[in-house]
PDB file of C-alpha atoms in Angstrom:
ATOM      1  CA  UNK A   1     -21.198  58.060  34.467  1.00  0.00           C
ATOM      2  CA  UNK A   2     -19.231  58.873  36.693  1.00  0.00           C
ATOM      3  CA  UNK A   3     -16.137  61.338  36.523  1.00  0.00           C
ATOM      4  CA  UNK A   4     -13.228  62.705  38.564  1.00  0.00           C
ATOM      5  CA  UNK A   5     -11.576  66.357  37.786  1.00  0.00           C
ATOM      6  CA  UNK A   6      -8.321  66.713  38.266  1.00  0.00           C
ATOM      7  CA  UNK A   7      -6.955  70.152  38.766  1.00  0.00           C
ATOM      8  CA  UNK A   8     -10.437  71.126  39.909  1.00  0.00           C
ATOM      9  CA  UNK A   9      -9.679  75.073  40.744  1.00  0.00           C
ATOM     10  CA  UNK A  10      -8.201  75.724  36.917  1.00  0.00           C
ATOM     11  CA  UNK A  11     -10.297  77.306  34.498  1.00  0.00           C
ATOM     12  CA  UNK A  12     -10.165  74.050  32.437  1.00  0.00           C
ATOM     13  CA  UNK A  13     -11.106  71.855  35.815  1.00  0.00           C
ATOM     14  CA  UNK A  14     -13.625  74.504  36.267  1.00  0.00           C
ATOM     15  CA  UNK A  15     -15.116  74.496  32.587  1.00  0.00           C
ATOM     16  CA  UNK A  16     -15.201  70.805  32.982  1.00  0.00           C
ATOM     17  CA  UNK A  17     -17.261  70.589  36.516  1.00  0.00           C
ATOM     18  CA  UNK A  18     -19.552  73.045  34.524  1.00  0.00           C
ATOM     19  CA  UNK A  19     -19.681  70.784  31.826  1.00  0.00           C
ATOM     20  CA  UNK A  20     -20.430  67.513  33.682  1.00  0.00           C
ATOM     21  CA  UNK A  21     -23.199  69.450  35.559  1.00  0.00           C
ATOM     22  CA  UNK A  22     -24.880  70.739  32.232  1.00  0.00           C
ATOM     23  CA  UNK A  23     -24.551  67.586  30.735  1.00  0.00           C
ATOM     24  CA  UNK A  24     -27.327  65.824  32.080  1.00  0.00           C
ATOM     25  CA  UNK A  25     -25.768  62.377  31.642  1.00  0.00           C
ATOM     26  CA  UNK A  26     -22.888  62.686  33.548  1.00  0.00           C
ATOM     27  CA  UNK A  27     -21.894  63.733  37.386  1.00  0.00           C
ATOM     28  CA  UNK A  28     -19.214  65.375  38.910  1.00  0.00           C
ATOM     29  CA  UNK A  29     -18.039  61.603  41.416  1.00  0.00           C
ATOM     30  CA  UNK A  30     -14.753  63.772  42.772  1.00  0.00           C
ATOM     31  CA  UNK A  31     -12.819  66.957  42.551  1.00  0.00           C
ATOM     32  CA  UNK A  32      -8.667  67.153  42.911  1.00  0.00           C
ATOM     33  CA  UNK A  33      -6.242  69.235  43.489  1.00  0.00           C
ATOM     34  CA  UNK A  34      -2.823  69.286  44.659  1.00  0.00           C
ATOM     35  CA  UNK A  35      -1.893  68.513  48.381  1.00  0.00           C
ATOM     36  CA  UNK A  36      -1.311  72.334  49.941  1.00  0.00           C
ATOM     37  CA  UNK A  37      -3.868  73.187  47.878  1.00  0.00           C
ATOM     38  CA  UNK A  38      -5.538  76.868  49.328  1.00  0.00           C
ATOM     39  CA  UNK A  39      -8.844  75.211  48.053  1.00  0.00           C
ATOM     40  CA  UNK A  40      -9.005  71.927  49.540  1.00  0.00           C
ATOM     41  CA  UNK A  41     -12.158  71.066  50.841  1.00  0.00           C
ATOM     42  CA  UNK A  42     -13.921  73.928  49.558  1.00  0.00           C
ATOM     43  CA  UNK A  43     -16.916  72.402  47.274  1.00  0.00           C
ATOM     44  CA  UNK A  44     -16.388  72.579  43.756  1.00  0.00           C
ATOM     45  CA  UNK A  45     -19.698  73.515  41.977  1.00  0.00           C
ATOM     46  CA  UNK A  46     -19.448  76.626  44.278  1.00  0.00           C
ATOM     47  CA  UNK A  47     -15.061  77.031  43.426  1.00  0.00           C
ATOM     48  CA  UNK A  48     -16.611  76.283  39.906  1.00  0.00           C
ATOM     49  CA  UNK A  49     -19.718  79.555  39.454  1.00  0.00           C
ATOM     50  CA  UNK A  50     -22.686  76.786  39.824  1.00  0.00           C
ATOM     51  CA  UNK A  51     -23.423  76.765  43.437  1.00  0.00           C
ATOM     52  CA  UNK A  52     -22.833  73.858  45.765  1.00  0.00           C
ATOM     53  CA  UNK A  53     -22.838  69.949  44.069  1.00  0.00           C
ATOM     54  CA  UNK A  54     -22.067  68.202  47.552  1.00  0.00           C
ATOM     55  CA  UNK A  55     -18.939  67.569  45.821  1.00  0.00           C
ATOM     56  CA  UNK A  56     -15.453  68.991  47.928  1.00  0.00           C
ATOM     57  CA  UNK A  57     -12.345  69.453  46.730  1.00  0.00           C
ATOM     58  CA  UNK A  58      -9.455  66.315  47.571  1.00  0.00           C
ATOM     59  CA  UNK A  59      -5.905  65.907  47.614  1.00  0.00           C
ATOM     60  CA  UNK A  60      -6.578  61.273  48.203  1.00  0.00           C
ATOM     61  CA  UNK A  61      -6.555  60.554  44.398  1.00  0.00           C
ATOM     62  CA  UNK A  62      -7.234  56.525  46.115  1.00  0.00           C
ATOM     63  CA  UNK A  63     -10.107  57.522  47.824  1.00  0.00           C
ATOM     64  CA  UNK A  64     -11.607  59.738  44.783  1.00  0.00           C
ATOM     65  CA  UNK A  65     -11.736  56.692  41.878  1.00  0.00           C
ATOM     66  CA  UNK A  66     -13.063  54.527  44.012  1.00  0.00           C
ATOM     67  CA  UNK A  67     -16.233  53.319  42.434  1.00  0.00           C
ATOM     68  CA  UNK A  68     -15.429  55.988  39.460  1.00  0.00           C
ATOM     69  CA  UNK A  69     -16.054  55.310  35.765  1.00  0.00           C
ATOM     70  CA  UNK A  70     -13.420  57.868  34.447  1.00  0.00           C
ATOM     71  CA  UNK A  71     -11.039  60.322  35.504  1.00  0.00           C
ATOM     72  CA  UNK A  72     -10.789  64.114  33.069  1.00  0.00           C
ATOM     73  CA  UNK A  73      -7.497  64.986  33.382  1.00  0.00           C
ATOM     74  CA  UNK A  74      -5.677  69.097  31.551  1.00  0.00           C
ATOM     75  CA  UNK A  75      -2.528  68.840  34.325  1.00  0.00           C
ATOM     76  CA  UNK A  76       1.143  68.692  33.794  1.00  0.00           C
ATOM     77  CA  UNK A  77       3.053  65.622  33.112  1.00  0.00           C
ATOM     78  CA  UNK A  78       4.156  64.198  36.085  1.00  0.00           C
ATOM     79  CA  UNK A  79       0.579  64.357  37.821  1.00  0.00           C
ATOM     80  CA  UNK A  80      -0.875  63.450  34.138  1.00  0.00           C
ATOM     81  CA  UNK A  81       1.341  59.980  34.786  1.00  0.00           C
ATOM     82  CA  UNK A  82       0.329  59.301  38.040  1.00  0.00           C
ATOM     83  CA  UNK A  83      -3.253  59.117  37.367  1.00  0.00           C
ATOM     84  CA  UNK A  84      -2.541  56.985  34.551  1.00  0.00           C
ATOM     85  CA  UNK A  85      -1.262  54.457  36.946  1.00  0.00           C
ATOM     86  CA  UNK A  86      -3.748  55.036  39.118  1.00  0.00           C
ATOM     87  CA  UNK A  87      -6.660  54.547  36.563  1.00  0.00           C
ATOM     88  CA  UNK A  88      -4.650  51.034  35.292  1.00  0.00           C
ATOM     89  CA  UNK A  89      -5.430  49.689  39.125  1.00  0.00           C
ATOM     90  CA  UNK A  90      -8.818  50.933  38.883  1.00  0.00           C
ATOM     91  CA  UNK A  91      -9.255  49.840  35.295  1.00  0.00           C
ATOM     92  CA  UNK A  92     -11.139  52.929  33.750  1.00  0.00           C
ATOM     93  CA  UNK A  93     -11.584  55.738  31.293  1.00  0.00           C
ATOM     94  CA  UNK A  94      -8.373  58.343  31.200  1.00  0.00           C
ATOM     95  CA  UNK A  95      -9.323  61.257  29.145  1.00  0.00           C
ATOM     96  CA  UNK A  96      -6.048  63.597  28.928  1.00  0.00           C
ATOM     97  CA  UNK A  97      -5.410  67.062  27.619  1.00  0.00           C
ATOM     98  CA  UNK A  98      -2.666  67.767  29.272  1.00  0.00           C
ATOM     99  CA  UNK A  99       0.168  68.672  26.996  1.00  0.00           C
ATOM    100  CA  UNK A 100       4.296  69.216  27.487  1.00  0.00           C
ATOM    101  CA  UNK A 101       4.885  65.491  27.929  1.00  0.00           C
ATOM    102  CA  UNK A 102       7.862  63.820  27.404  1.00  0.00           C
ATOM    103  CA  UNK A 103       9.008  60.309  25.853  1.00  0.00           C
ATOM    104  CA  UNK A 104       9.004  58.802  28.780  1.00  0.00           C
ATOM    105  CA  UNK A 105       5.931  60.440  30.093  1.00  0.00           C
ATOM    106  CA  UNK A 106       4.337  59.586  27.004  1.00  0.00           C
ATOM    107  CA  UNK A 107       5.462  55.527  27.585  1.00  0.00           C
ATOM    108  CA  UNK A 108       4.416  55.743  31.036  1.00  0.00           C
ATOM    109  CA  UNK A 109       0.885  56.344  30.105  1.00  0.00           C
ATOM    110  CA  UNK A 110       1.151  53.614  27.312  1.00  0.00           C
ATOM    111  CA  UNK A 111       2.253  51.296  29.523  1.00  0.00           C
ATOM    112  CA  UNK A 112      -0.605  52.571  31.798  1.00  0.00           C
ATOM    113  CA  UNK A 113      -3.107  51.885  28.864  1.00  0.00           C
ATOM    114  CA  UNK A 114      -2.754  48.212  28.984  1.00  0.00           C
ATOM    115  CA  UNK A 115      -5.346  48.301  31.764  1.00  0.00           C
ATOM    116  CA  UNK A 116      -7.125  51.401  31.566  1.00  0.00           C
ATOM    117  CA  UNK A 117      -9.205  52.831  28.905  1.00  0.00           C
ATOM    118  CA  UNK A 118      -7.017  55.939  27.965  1.00  0.00           C
ATOM    119  CA  UNK A 119      -8.248  58.959  25.242  1.00  0.00           C
ATOM    120  CA  UNK A 120      -5.122  60.548  24.894  1.00  0.00           C
ATOM    121  CA  UNK A 121      -5.066  64.326  22.929  1.00  0.00           C
ATOM    122  CA  UNK A 122      -2.890  67.897  22.502  1.00  0.00           C
ATOM    123  CA  UNK A 123      -6.985  69.402  21.947  1.00  0.00           C
ATOM    124  CA  UNK A 124     -10.007  67.653  22.496  1.00  0.00           C
ATOM    125  CA  UNK A 125     -12.338  70.723  19.935  1.00  0.00           C
ATOM    126  CA  UNK A 126     -13.757  69.308  17.221  1.00  0.00           C
ATOM    127  CA  UNK A 127     -12.519  71.983  15.376  1.00  0.00           C
ATOM    128  CA  UNK A 128      -8.698  71.275  15.627  1.00  0.00           C
ATOM    129  CA  UNK A 129      -8.769  67.904  15.195  1.00  0.00           C
ATOM    130  CA  UNK A 130     -10.584  68.579  11.807  1.00  0.00           C
ATOM    131  CA  UNK A 131      -8.092  70.248  11.565  1.00  0.00           C
ATOM    132  CA  UNK A 132      -5.292  68.180  11.595  1.00  0.00           C
ATOM    133  CA  UNK A 133      -7.110  65.784   9.364  1.00  0.00           C
ATOM    134  CA  UNK A 134      -6.666  68.416   6.424  1.00  0.00           C
ATOM    135  CA  UNK A 135      -3.274  69.480   7.385  1.00  0.00           C
ATOM    136  CA  UNK A 136      -2.637  65.952   7.026  1.00  0.00           C
ATOM    137  CA  UNK A 137      -3.849  65.866   3.325  1.00  0.00           C
ATOM    138  CA  UNK A 138      -2.741  69.193   2.300  1.00  0.00           C
ATOM    139  CA  UNK A 139       1.088  68.280   3.368  1.00  0.00           C
ATOM    140  CA  UNK A 140       0.736  64.909   1.249  1.00  0.00           C
ATOM    141  CA  UNK A 141      -1.070  66.926  -1.471  1.00  0.00           C
ATOM    142  CA  UNK A 142       1.915  69.846  -0.935  1.00  0.00           C
ATOM    143  CA  UNK A 143       5.428  68.886  -1.867  1.00  0.00           C
ATOM    144  CA  UNK A 144       8.522  69.497   0.512  1.00  0.00           C
ATOM    145  CA  UNK A 145      10.255  71.153  -3.086  1.00  0.00           C
ATOM    146  CA  UNK A 146       7.312  73.626  -4.081  1.00  0.00           C
ATOM    147  CA  UNK A 147       5.727  74.660   0.081  1.00  0.00           C
ATOM    148  CA  UNK A 148       7.301  75.703   3.065  1.00  0.00           C
ATOM    149  CA  UNK A 149       5.119  74.270   6.325  1.00  0.00           C
ATOM    150  CA  UNK A 150       5.316  76.108   9.383  1.00  0.00           C
ATOM    151  CA  UNK A 151       3.027  76.321  12.106  1.00  0.00           C
ATOM    152  CA  UNK A 152       2.489  79.153  14.229  1.00  0.00           C
ATOM    153  CA  UNK A 153       0.681  79.358  17.598  1.00  0.00           C
ATOM    154  CA  UNK A 154      -0.329  82.168  20.431  1.00  0.00           C
ATOM    155  CA  UNK A 155      -1.386  81.039  23.629  1.00  0.00           C
ATOM    156  CA  UNK A 156      -2.062  83.233  27.134  1.00  0.00           C
ATOM    157  CA  UNK A 157       0.878  84.797  28.667  1.00  0.00           C
ATOM    158  CA  UNK A 158       0.190  81.653  31.804  1.00  0.00           C
ATOM    159  CA  UNK A 159       1.050  78.634  29.401  1.00  0.00           C
ATOM    160  CA  UNK A 160       4.436  77.260  30.182  1.00  0.00           C
ATOM    161  CA  UNK A 161       4.957  74.604  27.939  1.00  0.00           C
ATOM    162  CA  UNK A 162       5.660  75.331  24.255  1.00  0.00           C
ATOM    163  CA  UNK A 163       5.277  74.990  21.615  1.00  0.00           C
ATOM    164  CA  UNK A 164       1.561  74.088  22.275  1.00  0.00           C
ATOM    165  CA  UNK A 165       0.239  70.262  22.736  1.00  0.00           C
ATOM    166  CA  UNK A 166      -2.227  71.814  19.841  1.00  0.00           C
ATOM    167  CA  UNK A 167       1.251  73.112  17.716  1.00  0.00           C
ATOM    168  CA  UNK A 168       2.743  69.801  17.992  1.00  0.00           C
ATOM    169  CA  UNK A 169      -0.819  67.852  17.359  1.00  0.00           C
ATOM    170  CA  UNK A 170      -0.761  69.400  13.814  1.00  0.00           C
ATOM    171  CA  UNK A 171       3.289  69.106  13.268  1.00  0.00           C
ATOM    172  CA  UNK A 172       2.775  65.652  13.606  1.00  0.00           C
ATOM    173  CA  UNK A 173      -0.001  65.840  11.276  1.00  0.00           C
ATOM    174  CA  UNK A 174       1.597  67.330   8.123  1.00  0.00           C
ATOM    175  CA  UNK A 175       4.640  65.049   8.949  1.00  0.00           C
ATOM    176  CA  UNK A 176       2.362  62.237   8.429  1.00  0.00           C
ATOM    177  CA  UNK A 177       1.415  63.342   5.734  1.00  0.00           C
ATOM    178  CA  UNK A 178       4.693  64.201   4.384  1.00  0.00           C
ATOM    179  CA  UNK A 179       5.718  60.469   5.332  1.00  0.00           C
ATOM    180  CA  UNK A 180       8.609  62.013   7.722  1.00  0.00           C
ATOM    181  CA  UNK A 181       9.356  62.001  11.621  1.00  0.00           C
ATOM    182  CA  UNK A 182       8.302  64.817  12.716  1.00  0.00           C
ATOM    183  CA  UNK A 183      11.448  64.909  15.730  1.00  0.00           C
ATOM    184  CA  UNK A 184      13.781  64.878  13.539  1.00  0.00           C
ATOM    185  CA  UNK A 185      12.542  67.501  11.324  1.00  0.00           C
ATOM    186  CA  UNK A 186      11.107  70.387  12.937  1.00  0.00           C
ATOM    187  CA  UNK A 187      12.603  73.258  13.469  1.00  0.00           C
ATOM    188  CA  UNK A 188      11.906  75.113  17.194  1.00  0.00           C
ATOM    189  CA  UNK A 189      14.135  77.989  17.331  1.00  0.00           C
ATOM    190  CA  UNK A 190      15.801  80.296  14.792  1.00  0.00           C
ATOM    191  CA  UNK A 191      17.842  83.186  16.146  1.00  0.00           C
ATOM    192  CA  UNK A 192      21.211  84.644  14.811  1.00  0.00           C
ATOM    193  CA  UNK A 193      22.156  83.823  11.285  1.00  0.00           C
ATOM    194  CA  UNK A 194      20.429  80.698  10.895  1.00  0.00           C
ATOM    195  CA  UNK A 195      21.151  80.011   6.315  1.00  0.00           C
ATOM    196  CA  UNK A 196      18.651  79.064   4.131  1.00  0.00           C
ATOM    197  CA  UNK A 197      15.460  77.551   5.856  1.00  0.00           C
ATOM    198  CA  UNK A 198      16.116  73.485   5.235  1.00  0.00           C
ATOM    199  CA  UNK A 199      14.062  72.127   2.575  1.00  0.00           C
ATOM    200  CA  UNK A 200      11.538  69.974   3.608  1.00  0.00           C
ATOM    201  CA  UNK A 201      11.766  71.511   7.860  1.00  0.00           C
ATOM    202  CA  UNK A 202       8.008  71.720   9.708  1.00  0.00           C
ATOM    203  CA  UNK A 203       8.734  75.193  11.879  1.00  0.00           C
ATOM    204  CA  UNK A 204       7.094  76.450  14.878  1.00  0.00           C
ATOM    205  CA  UNK A 205       6.724  79.606  16.135  1.00  0.00           C
ATOM    206  CA  UNK A 206       5.381  80.566  19.833  1.00  0.00           C
ATOM    207  CA  UNK A 207       3.830  83.220  20.760  1.00  0.00           C
ATOM    208  CA  UNK A 208       2.691  84.080  24.713  1.00  0.00           C
ATOM    209  CA  UNK A 209       0.081  86.768  26.323  1.00  0.00           C
ATOM    210  CA  UNK A 210      -3.048  88.756  27.427  1.00  0.00           C
ATOM    211  CA  UNK A 211      -5.644  85.960  27.746  1.00  0.00           C
ATOM    212  CA  UNK A 212      -5.343  84.466  24.733  1.00  0.00           C
ATOM    213  CA  UNK A 213      -7.608  80.689  24.876  1.00  0.00           C
ATOM    214  CA  UNK A 214      -5.959  79.234  22.035  1.00  0.00           C
ATOM    215  CA  UNK A 215      -5.050  80.142  18.104  1.00  0.00           C
ATOM    216  CA  UNK A 216      -3.323  77.533  15.792  1.00  0.00           C
ATOM    217  CA  UNK A 217      -1.951  78.376  11.918  1.00  0.00           C
ATOM    218  CA  UNK A 218      -0.277  75.890   9.691  1.00  0.00           C
ATOM    219  CA  UNK A 219       1.559  78.153   6.415  1.00  0.00           C
ATOM    220  CA  UNK A 220       1.754  75.839   3.174  1.00  0.00           C
ATOM    221  CA  UNK A 221       4.144  79.005   1.579  1.00  0.00           C
ATOM    222  CA  UNK A 222       5.171  78.169  -2.079  1.00  0.00           C
ATOM    223  CA  UNK A 223       6.557  80.453  -4.972  1.00  0.00           C
ATOM    224  CA  UNK A 224       4.005  83.290  -5.729  1.00  0.00           C
ATOM    225  CA  UNK A 225       0.864  81.478  -3.262  1.00  0.00           C
ATOM    226  CA  UNK A 226       0.543  80.495   0.389  1.00  0.00           C
ATOM    227  CA  UNK A 227      -2.202  78.807   2.273  1.00  0.00           C
ATOM    228  CA  UNK A 228      -3.227  78.516   5.658  1.00  0.00           C
ATOM    229  CA  UNK A 229      -5.352  76.549   7.876  1.00  0.00           C
ATOM    230  CA  UNK A 230      -6.411  78.543  11.276  1.00  0.00           C
ATOM    231  CA  UNK A 231      -8.214  77.079  14.236  1.00  0.00           C
ATOM    232  CA  UNK A 232      -9.447  80.004  16.772  1.00  0.00           C
ATOM    233  CA  UNK A 233     -10.775  78.848  20.287  1.00  0.00           C
ATOM    234  CA  UNK A 234     -12.794  81.632  21.955  1.00  0.00           C
ATOM    235  CA  UNK A 235     -13.498  79.239  24.857  1.00  0.00           C
ATOM    236  CA  UNK A 236     -12.697  76.793  27.218  1.00  0.00           C
ATOM    237  CA  UNK A 237     -15.813  74.576  27.150  1.00  0.00           C
ATOM    238  CA  UNK A 238     -15.327  73.652  23.940  1.00  0.00           C
ATOM    239  CA  UNK A 239     -12.306  71.217  24.961  1.00  0.00           C
ATOM    240  CA  UNK A 240     -14.270  70.263  28.021  1.00  0.00           C
ATOM    241  CA  UNK A 241     -17.282  69.185  26.028  1.00  0.00           C
ATOM    242  CA  UNK A 242     -15.016  67.673  23.959  1.00  0.00           C
ATOM    243  CA  UNK A 243     -13.209  65.638  26.279  1.00  0.00           C
ATOM    244  CA  UNK A 244     -17.116  64.692  28.208  1.00  0.00           C
ATOM    245  CA  UNK A 245     -16.651  63.386  24.086  1.00  0.00           C
ATOM    246  CA  UNK A 246     -14.191  61.369  24.350  1.00  0.00           C
ATOM    247  CA  UNK A 247     -14.935  60.332  27.628  1.00  0.00           C
ATOM    248  CA  UNK A 248     -18.174  58.672  26.962  1.00  0.00           C
ATOM    249  CA  UNK A 249     -16.482  57.089  23.712  1.00  0.00           C
ATOM    250  CA  UNK A 250     -14.499  55.441  25.900  1.00  0.00           C
ATOM    251  CA  UNK A 251     -16.630  53.720  27.965  1.00  0.00           C
ATOM    252  CA  UNK A 252     -16.971  49.995  28.193  1.00  0.00           C
ATOM    253  CA  UNK A 253     -14.265  50.120  25.363  1.00  0.00           C
ATOM    254  CA  UNK A 254     -11.482  47.618  26.332  1.00  0.00           C
ATOM    255  CA  UNK A 255      -8.164  48.994  27.825  1.00  0.00           C
ATOM    256  CA  UNK A 256      -6.027  51.063  24.981  1.00  0.00           C
ATOM    257  CA  UNK A 257      -3.925  54.558  23.585  1.00  0.00           C
ATOM    258  CA  UNK A 258      -6.615  56.186  21.678  1.00  0.00           C
ATOM    259  CA  UNK A 259      -6.583  59.921  20.245  1.00  0.00           C
ATOM    260  CA  UNK A 260      -9.489  62.122  19.755  1.00  0.00           C
ATOM    261  CA  UNK A 261      -9.377  60.888  15.495  1.00  0.00           C
ATOM    262  CA  UNK A 262     -10.690  57.404  16.401  1.00  0.00           C
ATOM    263  CA  UNK A 263     -13.057  59.286  19.667  1.00  0.00           C
ATOM    264  CA  UNK A 264     -14.473  61.374  16.266  1.00  0.00           C
ATOM    265  CA  UNK A 265     -14.408  58.786  13.389  1.00  0.00           C
ATOM    266  CA  UNK A 266     -11.838  61.114  11.514  1.00  0.00           C
ATOM    267  CA  UNK A 267      -9.650  58.424  10.229  1.00  0.00           C
ATOM    268  CA  UNK A 268     -12.338  56.268   8.518  1.00  0.00           C
TER     269      UNK A 268
END
């Protein structure tokens, strides 16, 4: 399966290149970066620390996607929307790990999924997606009159969106378990005299610092007891391997918008 990696010089891009190289059944077809990036023209394998692969980093998405089977994308919302359009034109697989997408971005991606096979998730790891299932079941079992829900996350100092895509994925799982809408019931900021906590709300706390890859906990706080469901990511390769699992699963499937729960069969 011939794959294009976007954001090829970034931390996730390099992890994806290393994972593809080690896979045995996948090939790096092209490596993309933004126009003006200082590493354009450099060999993608050398940038990823695995030696030359004969694939130069380019800023031309149309040439990069020509005859590719799929594109794996952990970039920015605006870039991801553009790549979804390219994937739709080429009718190929698009695996999206980008977070921070707006409602407009999500609508554009859903429209592209009429022609592209898109797998999109706030987190590509098996552990986090299994955690989301457990959170949904716990939220369904532990009612709002007895248990409050708080989502706590921490990432490295360079992360630009908050709450993280994973935190929102877990918050959505909790909301689904409770049968409520997340947007109308989430609390993202507390500052000053906020008053008592509103029953049934889902709180988010965001921490940033150092080189933390990703830590997430969902806390169910009741009277006299507390349940915590947590996941700690220690290596970005977890996300890379999950994304490649998604690409393999999506190849040959009908166009549509899928999640990692679909890929991993967690809703069966």
